[in-house]
Amino acid sequence: MFCYQCEQTAQGTGCTKVGVCGKSPEAAALQDLLVEMTKELSAVANPLRHDGWDDPAVNNWLIDALFTTVTNVNFDTVRLEQLLREGATVLTALCAKASTTTPLATLPATTGELLALADAYSVSARREALGDDVAGLQELLVYGLKGTAAYVHHARVLGQEDPDVYTFFYEALAFLTSDGSTDVDALVGTNLRCGEVNFRVMELLDTANTGLYGNPEPTSVKVTATAGKAILVSGHDLGDLAALLEQTEGKGINIYTHGEMLPCHAYPELKKYPHLVGNYGGAWQDQKKEFDAFPGAILMTTNCIQQPRDSYLGRIFTCGLVAFPGAAHIDGRDFAPVIEAALAADGFAETEEPKEITVGFGHQAVLSVAPAVIDAVKSGALRHFFLIGGCDGAKPGRNYYTELAEAVPQDCAILTLACGKYRFNKLDFGDIGGIPRLLDIGQCNDAYSAIRIALALAEAFECGVNELPLSLVLSWYEQKAVCILLTLLALGVKNIRIGPSLPAFVSPTVLGVLVDTFGLTPVSTPEKDLKAMLGN
Ligand code: SF4
Ligand code: SF3
C-alpha cells in the first residue's frame, strides 16, 4: 500500500505497510480502486453531462465513493467492495449510454483479484510515472474533492444540492484522466476551482443546517456528566443527531455530543431537547480512552473513527458512510439498537460538579453584534483577531496551538472552529468589553461562517480581508482541511500559517509556488509567529 493523504502519515512521507490510522493494505487497495473508478466514471459522464444528462443515483454514488475514502471514515473491506461493485454496475450502464468502454466497468469476480488489480492504480505508481510535483498536485485535487464530497454529502442528506457542484466533480475528475492533467498550471487552476466550489458547498451546508435547525446562538454547554443512561454522538451529521434526539425523547436517556458535534448545542431546534445534556471528552484522537470510560452507547455519524477497543466494541455503532469491521452498522436512521445498548449499559452514576463552556458564534450571532466589535477595533480595545482552527490529531507538535492561544495578548480575540479547538476551548479567556475573547464558530465546515465574518469586517473597514487585523493559523489533519485551505486560497486570502507539519503530497517545488503566490507559511514557534503576526 501507499497512502500519504493525511497529516499523520508514517514518517511524514507515506504509510506503506499499514496505515497509522489503522487502515489495512486491503482497505487501502480497495480505496485506490474506488478513487480510480470515480475518475473513469467521470471521464464517461462528463461529456454526457454537457449534453444535458443527469442521474441523481450516479451523482450520489460518486460523492459517497469519495467521502468513503476520507481518513477515518471506512475501514471495512466488505463495505468497500460492495461500493465498488455498485460502482461497476453504474459505470457499465453509463458506458452503454455513451457507447464506450472503460477498464473498471468490468471487475474481476474475487476479492483477491480486485486487490491485485489495485496495484496499477496506486499513488506510488503515479508518482513514479509523473514525478512528485505533478502527482502531488493531482493528489491535492483528489483530496480537495474528497473533502468537498464530505460536505456535499452532509448538505444533500439535509436536502440542499446544486447541480453545478456535480458538474464540477465530473469535470475535475475527468480532467485527471486527460493528457492535460500533467500541466502544472492547469492543475493549480483546477485546485483553486475546487476551492471555489467548496465555498459554494459550505454555503449549501450552512443553508441546510440553519434552515432546518435555526441560526446558532451563543449557548452554555455542560462539559461534565449528568447522572443517568447515556448516548454519545460523534462525527458531523446534524440530521443523525436530530433523529436520535427525537427517538430518545421520554426514554430517560441523556444525549452527549462528542468532537465535532459540540456546535449542535447552539442550534435552537436541537438544543430545545432537554435530554441533550452536554459535551463529553475531547477531540477524536482521545476516543479510545474516552469511549472506554463512557458508560453508555456511542454513535459515529461520520469521521473520525479509530479502531474500537474490545471493551466498547459491543456498544459503538456506525451509520451513514462510517464503518469499522466488528462495529454494528445502522442503515438509515432507526437508532433502536443504539437505544437498547444505552439502556443496557450502566450510565453515569453521579452528576459531576458542573463546568460550562460557550459555543454558537456563527456568522449570524457574530454579525448581530458587529457594531460593538467594530467600535472595539476602532477604539483600539480590540487589537487583532486570530483564527486558530482546523483539525486535531495525535502528534505532540500540536501543543503549538494551545501555547499560541494562551500567548495571544489580552487585547486580542480568538476565533476558532473544528476539532482542533479542544486544545484550548476549556480555558478561560475572559472578554473585551463584553465581547468574549474566544469565539467558537462551529464545525470545520463553518469555515464558511468565518469567511462571512471576515468579509463583513472587511466591508465595514473598507479594506480587503488581507488588510484586516486578522491572522489565520490553521491545523490540518484530513482532507476536509485540504478543501477549506483551497477555498481560502481561491478567495485570495494570503499569509495563512499551516501546521503542525506540511502535507507529504506537497513537493518542495509546489510548496515554493504556494509560498510565493499565497504567502502560505509553515508554523514555527508560538512566540516567533505571534511576533510576526502582530507586526512587532
Ligand atoms: Fe496513513 Fe493517513 Fe493514509 Fe491512514 S489516511 S493510511 S494514516 S496517510
Ligand atoms: Fe476533526 Fe476528524 Fe478534521 Fe471536522 S473530526 S475536523 S479531524
XYZ file of C-alpha atoms and ligand atoms in Angstrom:
551
model
C 0.000 0.000 0.000
C 0.948 3.629 -0.298
C -1.081 6.431 1.251
C 0.053 9.933 2.177
C -3.254 11.748 2.266
C -3.292 12.803 5.909
C -1.082 14.614 8.380
C -0.207 11.564 10.479
C 1.211 9.616 7.528
C 4.118 7.346 8.535
C 7.459 9.170 8.911
C 5.840 12.189 7.334
C 6.249 10.536 3.935
C 3.673 7.764 3.450
C 2.069 4.698 5.024
C 3.397 1.621 3.265
C 2.753 -1.401 5.475
C -0.399 -0.459 7.316
C -1.976 2.945 7.921
C -1.015 4.836 11.063
C -4.804 5.373 11.182
C -5.276 1.586 11.226
C -6.216 1.262 7.537
C -5.291 -2.208 6.289
C -3.429 -2.692 2.979
C -6.592 -4.373 1.678
C -8.790 -1.403 2.585
C -6.177 0.943 1.093
C -6.170 -1.038 -2.187
C -9.959 -1.005 -2.434
C -9.982 2.739 -1.727
C -7.408 3.301 -4.510
C -9.709 1.390 -6.860
C -12.713 3.430 -5.734
C -10.896 6.703 -6.441
C -9.823 5.413 -9.859
C -13.405 4.380 -10.571
C -14.643 7.910 -9.794
C -12.184 9.192 -12.413
C -13.137 6.653 -15.091
C -16.824 7.206 -14.408
C -16.377 10.972 -14.702
C -14.483 10.628 -17.978
C -17.575 8.883 -19.390
C -20.156 11.066 -17.603
C -18.596 14.474 -18.243
C -19.431 14.728 -21.976
C -22.902 13.273 -21.320
C -23.494 15.878 -18.655
C -22.590 18.661 -21.043
C -25.299 17.231 -23.318
C -27.874 17.592 -20.551
C -27.666 14.145 -18.935
C -28.226 13.921 -15.180
C -28.840 10.998 -12.844
C -29.112 11.566 -9.076
C -28.161 7.942 -8.376
C -24.855 8.379 -10.221
C -24.181 11.738 -8.539
C -24.801 10.119 -5.174
C -22.548 7.154 -5.873
C -19.722 9.466 -6.919
C -19.978 11.620 -3.792
C -20.347 8.616 -1.474
C -17.353 6.871 -3.047
C -15.103 9.885 -2.498
C -16.331 10.592 1.045
C -15.843 6.918 1.922
C -12.104 7.247 1.240
C -11.590 10.234 3.580
C -9.302 9.430 6.510
C -11.010 7.693 9.455
C -14.310 7.049 7.659
C -14.420 3.480 6.353
C -12.077 0.637 7.296
C -14.422 -2.172 6.300
C -13.295 -4.126 3.224
C -16.692 -5.787 2.837
C -18.477 -2.439 2.566
C -15.729 -1.012 0.341
C -16.017 -3.946 -2.068
C -19.793 -3.561 -2.079
C -19.450 0.106 -3.034
C -17.010 -0.843 -5.813
C -19.373 -3.439 -7.255
C -22.269 -0.964 -7.152
C -19.986 1.499 -8.958
C -19.172 -1.043 -11.661
C -22.878 -1.502 -12.331
C -23.366 2.255 -12.576
C -20.301 2.569 -14.812
C -21.424 -0.253 -17.132
C -24.815 1.419 -17.639
C -23.123 4.761 -18.341
C -20.722 3.175 -20.817
C -23.675 1.627 -22.658
C -25.321 5.044 -22.815
C -22.156 6.669 -24.170
C -21.312 3.708 -26.464
C -17.878 3.415 -24.933
C -15.990 1.179 -22.559
C -13.558 1.650 -19.712
C -11.432 -0.866 -17.758
C -13.168 -0.760 -14.354
C -16.649 -1.276 -15.818
C -15.876 -4.986 -15.602
C -14.469 -6.021 -12.250
C -12.920 -9.432 -11.545
C -15.096 -11.822 -9.553
C -12.986 -12.380 -6.436
C -11.688 -10.056 -3.715
C -8.153 -11.363 -4.270
C -8.234 -10.401 -7.946
C -9.635 -6.992 -7.054
C -6.766 -6.382 -4.658
C -4.228 -7.402 -7.303
C -5.846 -5.050 -9.793
C -5.457 -2.084 -7.437
C -1.644 -2.081 -7.774
C -1.873 -0.495 -11.213
C -3.771 2.464 -9.757
C -1.645 3.139 -6.699
C -0.396 6.604 -5.835
C 3.185 5.294 -5.849
C 2.776 4.071 -9.448
C 1.613 7.565 -10.425
C 4.484 9.223 -8.548
C 6.951 7.030 -10.377
C 5.401 7.798 -13.729
C 4.780 11.529 -13.276
C 7.204 12.722 -10.611
C 6.382 14.217 -7.219
C 5.310 17.675 -8.399
C 2.626 16.562 -10.840
C 1.495 13.512 -8.847
C 1.326 15.667 -5.698
C -0.775 18.351 -7.407
C -3.090 15.650 -8.773
C -3.465 14.201 -5.293
C -4.053 17.683 -3.860
C -7.039 17.926 -6.209
C -8.281 14.433 -5.332
C -8.028 15.198 -1.606
C -9.743 18.566 -2.086
C -12.544 16.756 -3.912
C -12.783 14.139 -1.151
C -13.203 16.860 1.486
C -15.727 18.721 -0.640
C -17.602 15.449 -1.251
C -17.984 15.038 2.511
C -19.694 18.437 2.700
C -21.804 17.716 -0.398
C -22.991 14.558 1.350
C -23.858 16.441 4.565
C -25.772 19.095 2.613
C -27.533 16.533 0.425
C -28.869 14.443 3.295
C -30.381 17.657 4.650
C -31.985 18.496 1.305
C -29.555 21.034 -0.222
C -27.918 20.393 -3.614
C -26.641 22.410 -6.554
C -26.310 20.722 -9.966
C -23.298 22.921 -10.818
C -21.403 21.272 -7.982
C -21.831 17.805 -9.529
C -20.855 19.217 -12.921
C -17.579 20.396 -11.403
C -16.883 16.996 -9.819
C -17.308 15.264 -13.200
C -15.167 17.876 -14.942
C -12.378 17.827 -12.375
C -12.188 14.023 -12.162
C -12.396 13.660 -15.948
C -9.593 16.221 -16.219
C -7.420 13.911 -14.098
C -7.726 11.210 -16.775
C -6.852 13.619 -19.611
C -3.479 14.439 -21.183
C -3.778 17.955 -19.750
C -3.591 16.597 -16.222
C 0.200 16.772 -16.226
C 0.155 20.510 -16.869
C 1.129 22.259 -13.642
C -0.763 25.499 -14.388
C -3.925 23.591 -15.295
C -3.593 21.557 -12.097
C -3.151 24.660 -9.939
C -6.158 26.271 -11.680
C -8.389 23.234 -11.143
C -7.328 23.032 -7.499
C -8.384 26.642 -6.997
C -11.695 25.959 -8.723
C -12.178 23.120 -6.270
C -11.719 25.716 -3.521
C -14.367 27.958 -5.118
C -16.814 25.084 -5.478
C -16.171 24.035 -1.883
C -17.133 27.549 -0.763
C -20.469 27.090 -2.544
C -20.884 23.674 -0.934
C -20.167 25.031 2.552
C -22.775 27.715 1.829
C -25.282 24.982 0.902
C -24.494 23.143 4.116
C -24.884 26.335 6.147
C -28.275 26.876 4.490
C -29.229 23.266 5.244
C -28.149 23.410 8.895
C -29.610 26.825 9.689
C -32.738 26.241 7.577
C -33.627 23.083 9.482
C -32.265 23.804 12.932
C -32.194 27.632 13.157
C -29.274 30.024 13.463
C -26.727 29.041 16.111
C -26.896 31.304 19.144
C -24.363 31.717 21.963
C -25.139 28.850 24.341
C -23.566 27.461 27.508
C -22.784 23.765 27.277
C -22.086 21.493 30.214
C -18.846 19.545 29.756
C -19.470 17.418 32.828
C -21.555 14.287 33.334
C -25.195 14.115 34.431
C -26.392 11.017 36.288
C -28.344 8.596 34.086
C -28.251 6.428 30.967
C -26.289 7.938 28.137
C -25.584 8.028 24.391
C -22.562 9.796 22.932
C -22.865 11.131 19.355
C -19.736 11.868 17.343
C -18.992 12.971 13.768
C -20.503 15.911 11.900
C -24.060 14.964 10.896
C -26.753 17.194 12.442
C -29.571 15.167 10.860
C -28.486 11.990 12.643
C -28.403 13.801 15.976
C -31.842 15.328 15.351
C -33.288 11.872 14.585
C -31.685 10.354 17.671
C -32.949 13.180 19.904
C -36.450 12.596 18.624
C -36.234 8.832 19.071
C -34.905 9.092 22.648
C -37.448 11.637 23.892
C -39.027 10.484 27.145
C -36.844 7.346 27.337
C -34.725 8.519 30.263
C -31.534 8.629 28.199
C -29.218 11.644 28.170
C -27.531 12.567 24.898
C -23.972 13.908 24.834
C -22.101 15.393 21.893
C -18.543 14.388 21.124
C -15.863 16.079 18.995
C -17.250 17.994 16.022
C -20.854 17.581 17.272
C -20.228 20.171 20.029
C -21.614 23.108 17.955
C -25.004 21.308 17.770
C -25.832 22.652 21.250
C -26.199 26.135 19.724
C -28.933 25.298 17.173
C -32.409 26.194 18.523
C -34.101 23.139 17.014
C -31.548 20.806 18.604
C -30.996 22.500 21.949
C -34.740 22.539 22.601
C -34.431 18.904 23.708
C -33.720 18.915 27.466
C -32.075 15.495 27.230
C -29.269 16.949 25.055
C -27.358 17.424 28.277
C -23.783 18.192 27.388
C -20.496 17.535 25.650
C -18.197 14.699 26.628
C -14.479 14.210 26.027
C -12.052 15.897 23.676
C -11.070 15.568 20.036
C -11.141 12.342 18.026
C -7.657 11.089 18.848
C -8.559 10.657 22.529
C -11.565 8.450 21.783
C -10.166 5.059 22.752
C -9.656 6.124 26.360
C -12.791 8.248 26.490
C -15.188 5.804 24.780
C -13.821 3.085 27.031
C -14.784 5.187 30.061
C -18.156 6.332 28.682
C -20.855 4.251 30.415
C -23.314 4.191 27.514
C -23.764 3.667 23.761
C -21.727 5.550 21.147
C -22.879 6.603 17.670
C -20.357 7.603 14.971
C -22.113 9.601 12.266
C -19.000 10.475 10.182
C -15.233 10.672 10.649
C -13.153 10.335 12.782
C -13.459 6.727 13.968
C -10.482 4.801 15.322
C -10.205 1.065 15.790
C -12.615 0.371 18.680
C -11.245 -1.400 21.741
C -12.930 -4.681 22.635
C -14.158 -3.002 25.827
C -16.660 -0.884 23.864
C -16.969 -2.718 20.524
C -20.379 -4.044 21.616
C -21.749 -0.546 22.294
C -20.310 1.522 19.434
C -22.440 1.936 16.295
C -21.670 3.436 12.911
C -24.133 4.952 10.459
C -24.029 6.668 7.077
C -20.684 6.081 5.366
C -18.660 5.298 8.500
C -17.745 1.668 9.031
C -15.316 -0.398 11.066
C -15.196 -4.199 10.912
C -16.882 -5.617 14.017
C -18.799 -2.440 14.886
C -22.562 -2.680 14.301
C -23.743 -0.531 11.407
C -27.127 1.211 11.297
C -28.597 1.562 7.803
C -30.858 4.592 7.681
C -31.867 6.399 10.845
C -33.617 3.841 13.016
C -31.448 4.019 16.116
C -33.332 1.373 18.146
C -30.197 -0.796 18.626
C -28.267 2.226 19.951
C -31.063 3.000 22.393
C -31.164 -0.632 23.525
C -27.401 -0.650 24.126
C -27.641 2.589 26.108
C -30.396 1.164 28.312
C -28.364 -1.999 28.901
C -25.246 -0.036 29.927
C -24.694 1.402 33.417
C -24.980 5.094 32.585
C -23.384 7.744 34.784
C -23.929 7.022 38.474
C -23.463 10.605 39.593
C -23.828 14.165 38.389
C -20.445 15.856 38.367
C -19.786 19.387 39.622
C -20.949 21.330 36.541
C -18.446 23.111 34.293
C -19.599 25.002 31.221
C -18.178 26.438 28.020
C -19.866 28.691 25.456
C -20.421 27.824 21.795
C -22.557 29.233 18.991
C -20.710 32.148 17.428
C -21.744 31.510 13.823
C -21.886 34.347 11.303
C -25.417 35.389 12.318
C -24.515 35.652 16.005
C -21.239 37.486 15.440
C -22.605 39.838 12.801
C -25.544 40.743 15.045
C -23.009 42.349 17.406
C -20.837 43.691 14.569
C -21.230 47.371 15.591
C -19.809 46.627 19.065
C -16.931 44.647 17.522
C -16.185 47.415 15.011
C -16.222 50.071 17.768
C -13.873 47.970 19.887
C -11.448 47.673 16.961
C -11.688 51.385 16.157
C -11.092 52.416 19.766
C -8.072 50.121 19.983
C -9.653 47.986 22.741
C -9.607 45.021 20.353
C -6.255 44.998 18.553
C -6.215 41.829 16.482
C -8.184 38.671 15.619
C -6.587 35.264 15.393
C -8.401 32.447 13.654
C -6.874 29.380 15.276
C -8.724 26.377 13.952
C -8.801 23.172 11.981
C -8.338 19.521 12.749
C -6.821 17.998 15.846
C -4.512 14.995 15.822
C -2.201 12.908 17.953
C 1.196 14.487 17.285
C 2.963 16.184 20.206
C 3.695 19.201 17.928
C 0.027 20.128 18.191
C 0.727 21.704 21.604
C 1.758 24.643 19.433
C -1.917 25.588 19.096
C -2.550 25.522 22.858
C 0.568 27.575 23.528
C -0.315 30.036 20.788
C -3.870 30.527 22.079
C -2.545 31.025 25.619
C 0.037 33.542 24.436
C -2.447 35.690 22.466
C -2.384 39.124 24.196
C -5.365 40.194 26.313
C -6.433 42.869 23.830
C -6.869 40.313 21.021
C -9.692 37.843 20.275
C -9.534 34.252 19.057
C -11.963 32.807 16.540
C -11.935 29.034 16.405
C -13.605 26.153 14.585
C -13.347 22.388 14.025
C -11.960 19.822 16.435
C -8.540 21.492 16.887
C -10.251 23.827 19.395
C -10.257 21.099 22.045
C -6.615 22.065 22.582
C -7.807 25.238 24.338
C -11.613 25.563 24.440
C -11.925 24.789 28.135
C -9.547 27.586 29.154
C -10.992 30.841 30.472
C -10.073 33.644 28.076
C -12.333 36.337 29.567
C -13.799 39.144 27.468
C -13.065 42.537 25.970
C -15.826 44.947 26.976
C -18.396 42.152 26.921
C -17.113 40.530 23.697
C -15.812 37.059 24.586
C -12.124 36.658 23.705
C -12.767 33.101 22.487
C -15.472 32.799 19.850
C -16.299 29.232 18.840
C -17.679 29.467 15.305
C -18.550 25.785 14.936
C -17.532 22.724 12.908
C -14.847 22.608 10.208
C -17.442 23.404 7.506
C -18.369 26.519 9.483
C -15.189 27.935 7.963
C -17.963 29.344 5.770
C -19.133 31.404 8.774
C -15.584 32.551 9.480
C -15.232 33.734 5.894
C -18.583 35.559 6.061
C -17.441 37.292 9.268
C -14.109 38.281 7.698
C -15.808 39.601 4.551
C -18.269 41.647 6.638
C -15.450 43.138 8.720
C -13.516 43.957 5.544
C -16.574 45.736 4.182
C -17.054 47.673 7.423
C -13.445 48.791 7.430
C -13.463 49.393 3.661
C -10.457 47.179 3.061
C -9.641 43.715 1.783
C -9.592 40.616 4.025
C -5.791 40.620 3.803
C -5.663 44.159 5.244
C -7.780 43.281 8.303
C -6.158 42.897 11.724
C -6.733 39.166 11.294
C -4.269 36.272 11.139
C -5.143 32.696 10.236
C -3.311 29.817 11.866
C -4.673 26.508 10.672
C -4.129 22.960 11.817
C -4.772 20.239 9.291
C -5.205 16.509 9.550
C -7.551 15.099 6.917
C -8.986 16.035 3.529
C -11.744 18.393 4.697
C -8.978 20.699 5.862
C -7.487 20.426 2.364
C -10.632 21.705 0.644
C -11.013 24.513 3.190
C -7.438 25.604 2.540
C -8.141 25.561 -1.209
C -11.224 27.733 -0.570
C -9.200 30.290 1.363
C -6.536 30.373 -1.357
C -9.186 30.675 -4.084
C -10.673 33.651 -2.218
C -7.257 35.305 -2.271
C -6.590 35.027 1.480
C -2.851 35.373 1.996
C -0.238 34.657 4.649
C -2.049 31.693 6.197
C 0.058 29.721 8.639
C -0.362 25.973 8.487
C 0.830 23.099 10.666
C 1.708 21.136 12.630
C 3.586 19.674 9.642
C 3.269 20.189 5.914
C 1.408 17.727 3.681
C 3.675 14.964 2.377
C 1.990 15.221 -1.031
C 3.072 18.838 -1.488
C 6.516 18.631 -3.088
C 9.192 21.252 -2.304
C 8.637 22.849 -5.741
C 4.874 23.086 -5.255
C 5.400 24.433 -1.741
C 7.649 27.113 -3.257
C 4.792 28.156 -5.564
C 2.321 28.272 -2.650
C 4.734 30.344 -0.562
C 5.478 32.785 -3.417
C 1.907 33.154 -4.654
C -0.092 32.965 -1.439
C 2.406 33.592 1.335
C 1.461 30.210 2.825
C 3.817 29.643 5.759
C 4.552 26.606 7.924
C 4.055 27.307 11.647
C 7.279 27.826 13.626
C 7.098 28.622 17.348
C 4.190 30.403 19.062
C 6.494 33.276 20.165
C 8.025 33.852 16.737
C 4.724 33.539 14.880
C 2.860 35.795 17.295
C 5.524 38.463 16.918
C 5.361 38.260 13.141
C 1.539 38.296 13.050
C 1.307 41.310 15.351
C 3.954 43.044 13.273
C 6.396 43.660 16.097
Fe -1.639 6.744 6.544
Fe -3.267 8.847 6.805
Fe -3.440 7.244 4.687
Fe -4.248 6.404 7.118
S -5.145 8.039 5.857
S -3.061 5.243 5.624
S -2.669 7.395 8.399
S -1.714 8.557 5.238
Fe -11.733 16.790 13.171
Fe -11.665 14.365 12.153
Fe -10.703 17.219 10.808
Fe -14.262 18.370 11.059
S -13.191 15.185 13.377
S -12.215 18.461 11.710
S -10.034 15.736 12.170
